[in-house]
Amino acid sequence: MSAGLGRILQARAAYRTTTALRPSTRASTGRVLPTTATTTTRVGIPQGTSPQTQARYISGTTTDAKSAAAATSSAVLNSTSTPSIRELFDSPPVSSSRSRLASSVSPEGLFLYPNLKTPETFLDSVNAAIARGHLLVERIAHAPEQQDGGQEMRKVIKLFDRLSDVLCKVIDAAEVVRCLHPDPAWRQAAETVYEELFSWMNTLNTDPRLYEVLHKVLNTPVIESGLSEAERQVALVFLRDFEKSGIHLSDAKRAQFVALSDKVVSLGRDFMQNCSTPGPGPAHILVSPPSRLQGLSPGYIQRITKTNKQGEKVAVVPTSGWESQMVLKHVEDEGVRRAMYVASMAEDKAKVAVLDDLLRTRYDLAQLVGLPSYGHMFLGDKMVKNPENVSAFLHTLGKSQEAAVESELMLLQKAKRVATKDKDAQLEAWDRDFYVRLVSSRNNTMPHGDSISAYFSVGTTMDGLSKLFSHLYGIKFVPGTVQPGETWHDEVQKLDVVDEREGLIGTIYCDFYGRQGKQLNAAHYTVRCSRRVDDDDEEHDIAEGMTLREGIELAKADPGVKMAGKEGRYQLPLAVLSCGFSRPPGGKPALLSWVEVETLFHEMGHAMHSMIGRADYHNVSGTRCPIDFVEIPSILMEHFLADPAVLGLFATHHQTGAPLPAGLLMAHQANRSTFQAIELHSQRSMAMLDQLLYSPIVGSPSFSSTATLENLQRATGIVPPVPGTAWQTGFGHLYGYGAGYYSYLFGRTVTSQIWETVFRSAPTSRSAGERLREHVLKWGGGKDPWECLGGLLEDDRLMKGDQESMKIVGDWGTKTPL
């Protein structure tokens, strides 16, 4: 009997085990999710998130009838007192949906999960999840022994999916809590929950009994032939995870794999913390005289100016945060910009050591399972298949942009030579942002009047998203009633997602404003995935002769709801969107910059994928699909935002209600399109660096991430490297998106083709929206992504997912504007 199982069973008659499944304790992970993160977890390493904004700088809970799905009543959906979407988000901090509740009502748990009422009960949820997990593991392991004509073997894939679901409900909720909850006690509990479950999940990935049963299911013709497409995809997901985790290795090497995996998480935690902490450079630069800061507002310069001991006026400028970005973008004095760049990007050898250790440990993992690099290990089950295809894609993209990059670079070079009156002046790293802004402002004059932000309050933008989804899919947002204790902060708003044919299909919690202790980068979190629950067969998890020890609690499945047009009952998806918007004082609506609106559209693309991709199985629902496919629905949203017909649905002045002037939109888009080739070049360079840092070169004794970056900059950069700096230690996606950063450019290439083929002529067409829904969104990860893409674009060549398919996508990048 396993040591873990022995803790929950009083006696047992039918089962035996050969491997101990004991949770191990590790250092807390503390992983900070990068921008626009889509946090989805299966029994294996959690996925990371989207790289969109970096280029421009996870409840085994024991849910019961009080589940989030069952808690939402039709009375709420049809209440005449429910505020509009715009009112909900443009009103003062505490939502009207929450204010209608009596304060005497006893608090519920976070997300209406009973085990999330306190940090202590959150910790209890781990025991409940692992207890259920042990039962499911033993049931799977002994399925071949059952004399039932193969019935239990036919349930194995479902059992695997249930195992993943029960663990992910806890670990996914923990991810939200540790990133967003204001209470340190809650965050610490979430760290403990995350680390205990993650380590136990790694031991499951190296349990040969589970692999052997799954392998037998897939190689038993009478069973395999009866599998649905989704069941086959679920089985392949687990099979690949086993194989990537070295299931074929000896016991000693499997133990080594678990140890290395735990080390990766620990180093990843440290690396992500380093990304958000100042380096060894000075906390401030001193500028004297303060007039050298010309380009910044006089009021700001005055506020940071001090008098030194010699009676001289000196400006004390912070080298971290928005101040450093403002200096690099606006200050005319090149010496000041140089000093700021060197100070803010200064190499921290301790941070470099952590990153290099992380890269080498992932390389060691790949070597352990017989692969040449971590890139090969990571990309094997992605659309691109291998690093060689990624390199070919990035090379093709780069060749197609060479002339445009050179032309834009000459504009910047000329601007510097004119400004400095030096015909030989060369563009440097601290010059790029300044001259991009300068040339853009000269070439694109904005009309007088309000800025474009006046037409994009948070409420207006959310109302526009609801209207767009109503046009495309017949889906709208309805403000939901927030129960006491359901959210982690008073500013969190709840949206019920309602389909005109199916009714309530999911819930989205919106945490949009920055605050102390909150991770400010934009992120999408999948807290609960859709899956069918009425066929769980939970009553047979405890075999005949088994008796649970007194006090042992088992995680229970969500009771689910009936879905129109679907057989059985389903748990509904639950997602969280987080942003770091600034809330103005006095209850005024927050007005968003174009980049913030773009970010919100991007994250909502992920959220709607979670809502629409409602599968029978947890592991293939919503955003649980390959990293280079999961970005497609979200990047496509950026195309919708740029279309005048879509903006006409909602973009109105927050005070007057006047529509967004066409001239202002055209001027803004012209300004945004300036230096687009250089922006694309920067994204491509970061993708190339990501590939290099997860390539076989990491195995060299002389490997250095700093030297690798410098060599790449010399070979392909638009400015030379700056000695003494180490930008890569702040590139957070090297952990969460390690070897996968290319996926944003891949997604941009694919979505541009989708836009031109499906949406360009009728961007708000229901038929176009249903085409995307039927071929892509509804499948989640339950269908091969190349088949989804080929079906959507009506191109059979794409469905093979081979080298020809990759070449077709590469060719798109040379012909379609990204």
PDB file of N, CA and C in Angstrom, residues 634-681:
ATOM      1  N   SER A 634      -7.161  35.238 -28.856  1.00  0.00           N
ATOM      2  CA  SER A 634      -6.911  36.507 -28.171  1.00  0.00           C
ATOM      3  C   SER A 634      -6.277  37.533 -29.102  1.00  0.00           C
ATOM      4  N   ILE A 635      -5.325  37.108 -29.932  1.00  0.00           N
ATOM      5  CA  ILE A 635      -4.716  38.056 -30.857  1.00  0.00           C
ATOM      6  C   ILE A 635      -5.721  38.501 -31.913  1.00  0.00           C
ATOM      7  N   LEU A 636      -6.627  37.620 -32.285  1.00  0.00           N
ATOM      8  CA  LEU A 636      -7.670  37.993 -33.245  1.00  0.00           C
ATOM      9  C   LEU A 636      -8.496  39.160 -32.731  1.00  0.00           C
ATOM     10  N   MET A 637      -8.675  39.231 -31.391  1.00  0.00           N
ATOM     11  CA  MET A 637      -9.444  40.331 -30.812  1.00  0.00           C
ATOM     12  C   MET A 637      -8.811  41.684 -31.111  1.00  0.00           C
ATOM     13  N   GLU A 638      -7.493  41.723 -31.281  1.00  0.00           N
ATOM     14  CA  GLU A 638      -6.828  42.982 -31.592  1.00  0.00           C
ATOM     15  C   GLU A 638      -7.225  43.481 -32.984  1.00  0.00           C
ATOM     16  N   HIS A 639      -7.486  42.546 -33.893  1.00  0.00           N
ATOM     17  CA  HIS A 639      -7.970  42.937 -35.221  1.00  0.00           C
ATOM     18  C   HIS A 639      -9.368  43.552 -35.125  1.00  0.00           C
ATOM     19  N   PHE A 640     -10.225  42.974 -34.298  1.00  0.00           N
ATOM     20  CA  PHE A 640     -11.561  43.541 -34.120  1.00  0.00           C
ATOM     21  C   PHE A 640     -11.478  44.967 -33.592  1.00  0.00           C
ATOM     22  N   LEU A 641     -10.592  45.179 -32.627  1.00  0.00           N
ATOM     23  CA  LEU A 641     -10.473  46.509 -32.033  1.00  0.00           C
ATOM     24  C   LEU A 641     -10.074  47.564 -33.055  1.00  0.00           C
ATOM     25  N   ALA A 642      -9.253  47.181 -34.022  1.00  0.00           N
ATOM     26  CA  ALA A 642      -8.771  48.151 -35.001  1.00  0.00           C
ATOM     27  C   ALA A 642      -9.773  48.428 -36.117  1.00  0.00           C
ATOM     28  N   ASP A 643     -10.923  47.743 -36.122  1.00  0.00           N
ATOM     29  CA  ASP A 643     -11.886  47.904 -37.225  1.00  0.00           C
ATOM     30  C   ASP A 643     -12.925  48.981 -36.881  1.00  0.00           C
ATOM     31  N   PRO A 644     -13.116  49.955 -37.760  1.00  0.00           N
ATOM     32  CA  PRO A 644     -14.076  51.035 -37.490  1.00  0.00           C
ATOM     33  C   PRO A 644     -15.495  50.545 -37.238  1.00  0.00           C
ATOM     34  N   ALA A 645     -15.916  49.487 -37.940  1.00  0.00           N
ATOM     35  CA  ALA A 645     -17.276  48.972 -37.738  1.00  0.00           C
ATOM     36  C   ALA A 645     -17.463  48.440 -36.328  1.00  0.00           C
ATOM     37  N   VAL A 646     -16.433  47.817 -35.779  1.00  0.00           N
ATOM     38  CA  VAL A 646     -16.515  47.313 -34.403  1.00  0.00           C
ATOM     39  C   VAL A 646     -16.501  48.476 -33.417  1.00  0.00           C
ATOM     40  N   LEU A 647     -15.614  49.438 -33.653  1.00  0.00           N
ATOM     41  CA  LEU A 647     -15.554  50.594 -32.768  1.00  0.00           C
ATOM     42  C   LEU A 647     -16.869  51.372 -32.784  1.00  0.00           C
ATOM     43  N   GLY A 648     -17.540  51.340 -33.930  1.00  0.00           N
ATOM     44  CA  GLY A 648     -18.830  52.021 -34.026  1.00  0.00           C
ATOM     45  C   GLY A 648     -19.893  51.446 -33.118  1.00  0.00           C
ATOM     46  N   LEU A 649     -19.683  50.222 -32.628  1.00  0.00           N
ATOM     47  CA  LEU A 649     -20.643  49.597 -31.724  1.00  0.00           C
ATOM     48  C   LEU A 649     -20.632  50.220 -30.342  1.00  0.00           C
ATOM     49  N   PHE A 650     -19.489  50.818 -29.952  1.00  0.00           N
ATOM     50  CA  PHE A 650     -19.394  51.215 -28.547  1.00  0.00           C
ATOM     51  C   PHE A 650     -18.530  52.431 -28.241  1.00  0.00           C
ATOM     52  N   ALA A 651     -17.583  52.789 -29.081  1.00  0.00           N
ATOM     53  CA  ALA A 651     -16.628  53.833 -28.719  1.00  0.00           C
ATOM     54  C   ALA A 651     -17.300  55.200 -28.692  1.00  0.00           C
ATOM     55  N   THR A 652     -17.704  55.635 -27.526  1.00  0.00           N
ATOM     56  CA  THR A 652     -18.373  56.924 -27.352  1.00  0.00           C
ATOM     57  C   THR A 652     -17.744  57.695 -26.202  1.00  0.00           C
ATOM     58  N   HIS A 653     -17.865  59.003 -26.255  1.00  0.00           N
ATOM     59  CA  HIS A 653     -17.275  59.868 -25.240  1.00  0.00           C
ATOM     60  C   HIS A 653     -17.897  59.590 -23.874  1.00  0.00           C
ATOM     61  N   HIS A 654     -17.062  59.480 -22.858  1.00  0.00           N
ATOM     62  CA  HIS A 654     -17.541  59.086 -21.535  1.00  0.00           C
ATOM     63  C   HIS A 654     -18.462  60.124 -20.906  1.00  0.00           C
ATOM     64  N   GLN A 655     -18.448  61.367 -21.395  1.00  0.00           N
ATOM     65  CA  GLN A 655     -19.334  62.400 -20.843  1.00  0.00           C
ATOM     66  C   GLN A 655     -20.469  62.768 -21.793  1.00  0.00           C
ATOM     67  N   THR A 656     -20.133  63.016 -23.035  1.00  0.00           N
ATOM     68  CA  THR A 656     -21.146  63.499 -23.973  1.00  0.00           C
ATOM     69  C   THR A 656     -21.871  62.394 -24.716  1.00  0.00           C
ATOM     70  N   GLY A 657     -21.269  61.207 -24.800  1.00  0.00           N
ATOM     71  CA  GLY A 657     -21.875  60.123 -25.565  1.00  0.00           C
ATOM     72  C   GLY A 657     -21.626  60.230 -27.047  1.00  0.00           C
ATOM     73  N   ALA A 658     -20.845  61.238 -27.468  1.00  0.00           N
ATOM     74  CA  ALA A 658     -20.544  61.408 -28.897  1.00  0.00           C
ATOM     75  C   ALA A 658     -19.680  60.262 -29.395  1.00  0.00           C
ATOM     76  N   PRO A 659     -19.888  59.828 -30.641  1.00  0.00           N
ATOM     77  CA  PRO A 659     -19.074  58.729 -31.190  1.00  0.00           C
ATOM     78  C   PRO A 659     -17.633  59.168 -31.418  1.00  0.00           C
ATOM     79  N   LEU A 660     -16.750  58.204 -31.464  1.00  0.00           N
ATOM     80  CA  LEU A 660     -15.343  58.461 -31.728  1.00  0.00           C
ATOM     81  C   LEU A 660     -15.184  59.077 -33.110  1.00  0.00           C
ATOM     82  N   PRO A 661     -14.604  60.285 -33.222  1.00  0.00           N
ATOM     83  CA  PRO A 661     -14.452  60.930 -34.528  1.00  0.00           C
ATOM     84  C   PRO A 661     -13.552  60.113 -35.463  1.00  0.00           C
ATOM     85  N   ALA A 662     -13.956  60.012 -36.707  1.00  0.00           N
ATOM     86  CA  ALA A 662     -13.197  59.236 -37.681  1.00  0.00           C
ATOM     87  C   ALA A 662     -11.788  59.789 -37.839  1.00  0.00           C
ATOM     88  N   GLY A 663     -11.653  61.130 -37.844  1.00  0.00           N
ATOM     89  CA  GLY A 663     -10.342  61.742 -38.010  1.00  0.00           C
ATOM     90  C   GLY A 663      -9.394  61.397 -36.878  1.00  0.00           C
ATOM     91  N   LEU A 664      -9.909  61.363 -35.652  1.00  0.00           N
ATOM     92  CA  LEU A 664      -9.075  61.021 -34.500  1.00  0.00           C
ATOM     93  C   LEU A 664      -8.619  59.572 -34.589  1.00  0.00           C
ATOM     94  N   LEU A 665      -9.529  58.685 -35.021  1.00  0.00           N
ATOM     95  CA  LEU A 665      -9.177  57.271 -35.154  1.00  0.00           C
ATOM     96  C   LEU A 665      -8.121  57.081 -36.239  1.00  0.00           C
ATOM     97  N   MET A 666      -8.311  57.739 -37.371  1.00  0.00           N
ATOM     98  CA  MET A 666      -7.360  57.591 -38.472  1.00  0.00           C
ATOM     99  C   MET A 666      -5.981  58.112 -38.077  1.00  0.00           C
ATOM    100  N   ALA A 667      -5.946  59.265 -37.413  1.00  0.00           N
ATOM    101  CA  ALA A 667      -4.664  59.821 -36.987  1.00  0.00           C
ATOM    102  C   ALA A 667      -3.986  58.901 -35.983  1.00  0.00           C
ATOM    103  N   HIS A 668      -4.767  58.346 -35.079  1.00  0.00           N
ATOM    104  CA  HIS A 668      -4.213  57.444 -34.057  1.00  0.00           C
ATOM    105  C   HIS A 668      -3.654  56.181 -34.704  1.00  0.00           C
ATOM    106  N   GLN A 669      -4.402  55.604 -35.653  1.00  0.00           N
ATOM    107  CA  GLN A 669      -3.940  54.380 -36.299  1.00  0.00           C
ATOM    108  C   GLN A 669      -2.711  54.633 -37.159  1.00  0.00           C
ATOM    109  N   ALA A 670      -2.645  55.801 -37.780  1.00  0.00           N
ATOM    110  CA  ALA A 670      -1.461  56.148 -38.559  1.00  0.00           C
ATOM    111  C   ALA A 670      -0.251  56.256 -37.652  1.00  0.00           C
ATOM    112  N   ASN A 671      -0.439  56.854 -36.483  1.00  0.00           N
ATOM    113  CA  ASN A 671       0.645  56.986 -35.523  1.00  0.00           C
ATOM    114  C   ASN A 671       1.101  55.624 -35.016  1.00  0.00           C
ATOM    115  N   ARG A 672       0.142  54.730 -34.788  1.00  0.00           N
ATOM    116  CA  ARG A 672       0.457  53.394 -34.286  1.00  0.00           C
ATOM    117  C   ARG A 672       1.193  52.563 -35.335  1.00  0.00           C
ATOM    118  N   SER A 673       0.916  52.786 -36.596  1.00  0.00           N
ATOM    119  CA  SER A 673       1.531  51.976 -37.642  1.00  0.00           C
ATOM    120  C   SER A 673       2.966  52.393 -37.936  1.00  0.00           C
ATOM    121  N   THR A 674       3.369  53.589 -37.456  1.00  0.00           N
ATOM    122  CA  THR A 674       4.730  54.047 -37.661  1.00  0.00           C
ATOM    123  C   THR A 674       5.705  53.158 -36.908  1.00  0.00           C
ATOM    124  N   PHE A 675       6.768  52.763 -37.559  1.00  0.00           N
ATOM    125  CA  PHE A 675       7.807  51.903 -36.983  1.00  0.00           C
ATOM    126  C   PHE A 675       7.279  50.529 -36.575  1.00  0.00           C
ATOM    127  N   GLN A 676       6.296  50.045 -37.325  1.00  0.00           N
ATOM    128  CA  GLN A 676       5.738  48.722 -37.065  1.00  0.00           C
ATOM    129  C   GLN A 676       6.760  47.628 -37.385  1.00  0.00           C
ATOM    130  N   ALA A 677       7.587  47.834 -38.376  1.00  0.00           N
ATOM    131  CA  ALA A 677       8.590  46.838 -38.750  1.00  0.00           C
ATOM    132  C   ALA A 677       9.638  46.690 -37.647  1.00  0.00           C
ATOM    133  N   ILE A 678      10.043  47.805 -37.036  1.00  0.00           N
ATOM    134  CA  ILE A 678      11.000  47.736 -35.940  1.00  0.00           C
ATOM    135  C   ILE A 678      10.385  47.036 -34.741  1.00  0.00           C
ATOM    136  N   GLU A 679       9.113  47.300 -34.483  1.00  0.00           N
ATOM    137  CA  GLU A 679       8.426  46.609 -33.385  1.00  0.00           C
ATOM    138  C   GLU A 679       8.392  45.098 -33.641  1.00  0.00           C
ATOM    139  N   LEU A 680       8.075  44.707 -34.872  1.00  0.00           N
ATOM    140  CA  LEU A 680       8.053  43.295 -35.237  1.00  0.00           C
ATOM    141  C   LEU A 680       9.457  42.685 -35.118  1.00  0.00           C
ATOM    142  N   HIS A 681      10.452  43.453 -35.504  1.00  0.00           N
ATOM    143  CA  HIS A 681      11.842  43.000 -35.386  1.00  0.00           C
ATOM    144  C   HIS A 681      12.197  42.739 -33.914  1.00  0.00           C
TER     145      HIS A 681
END
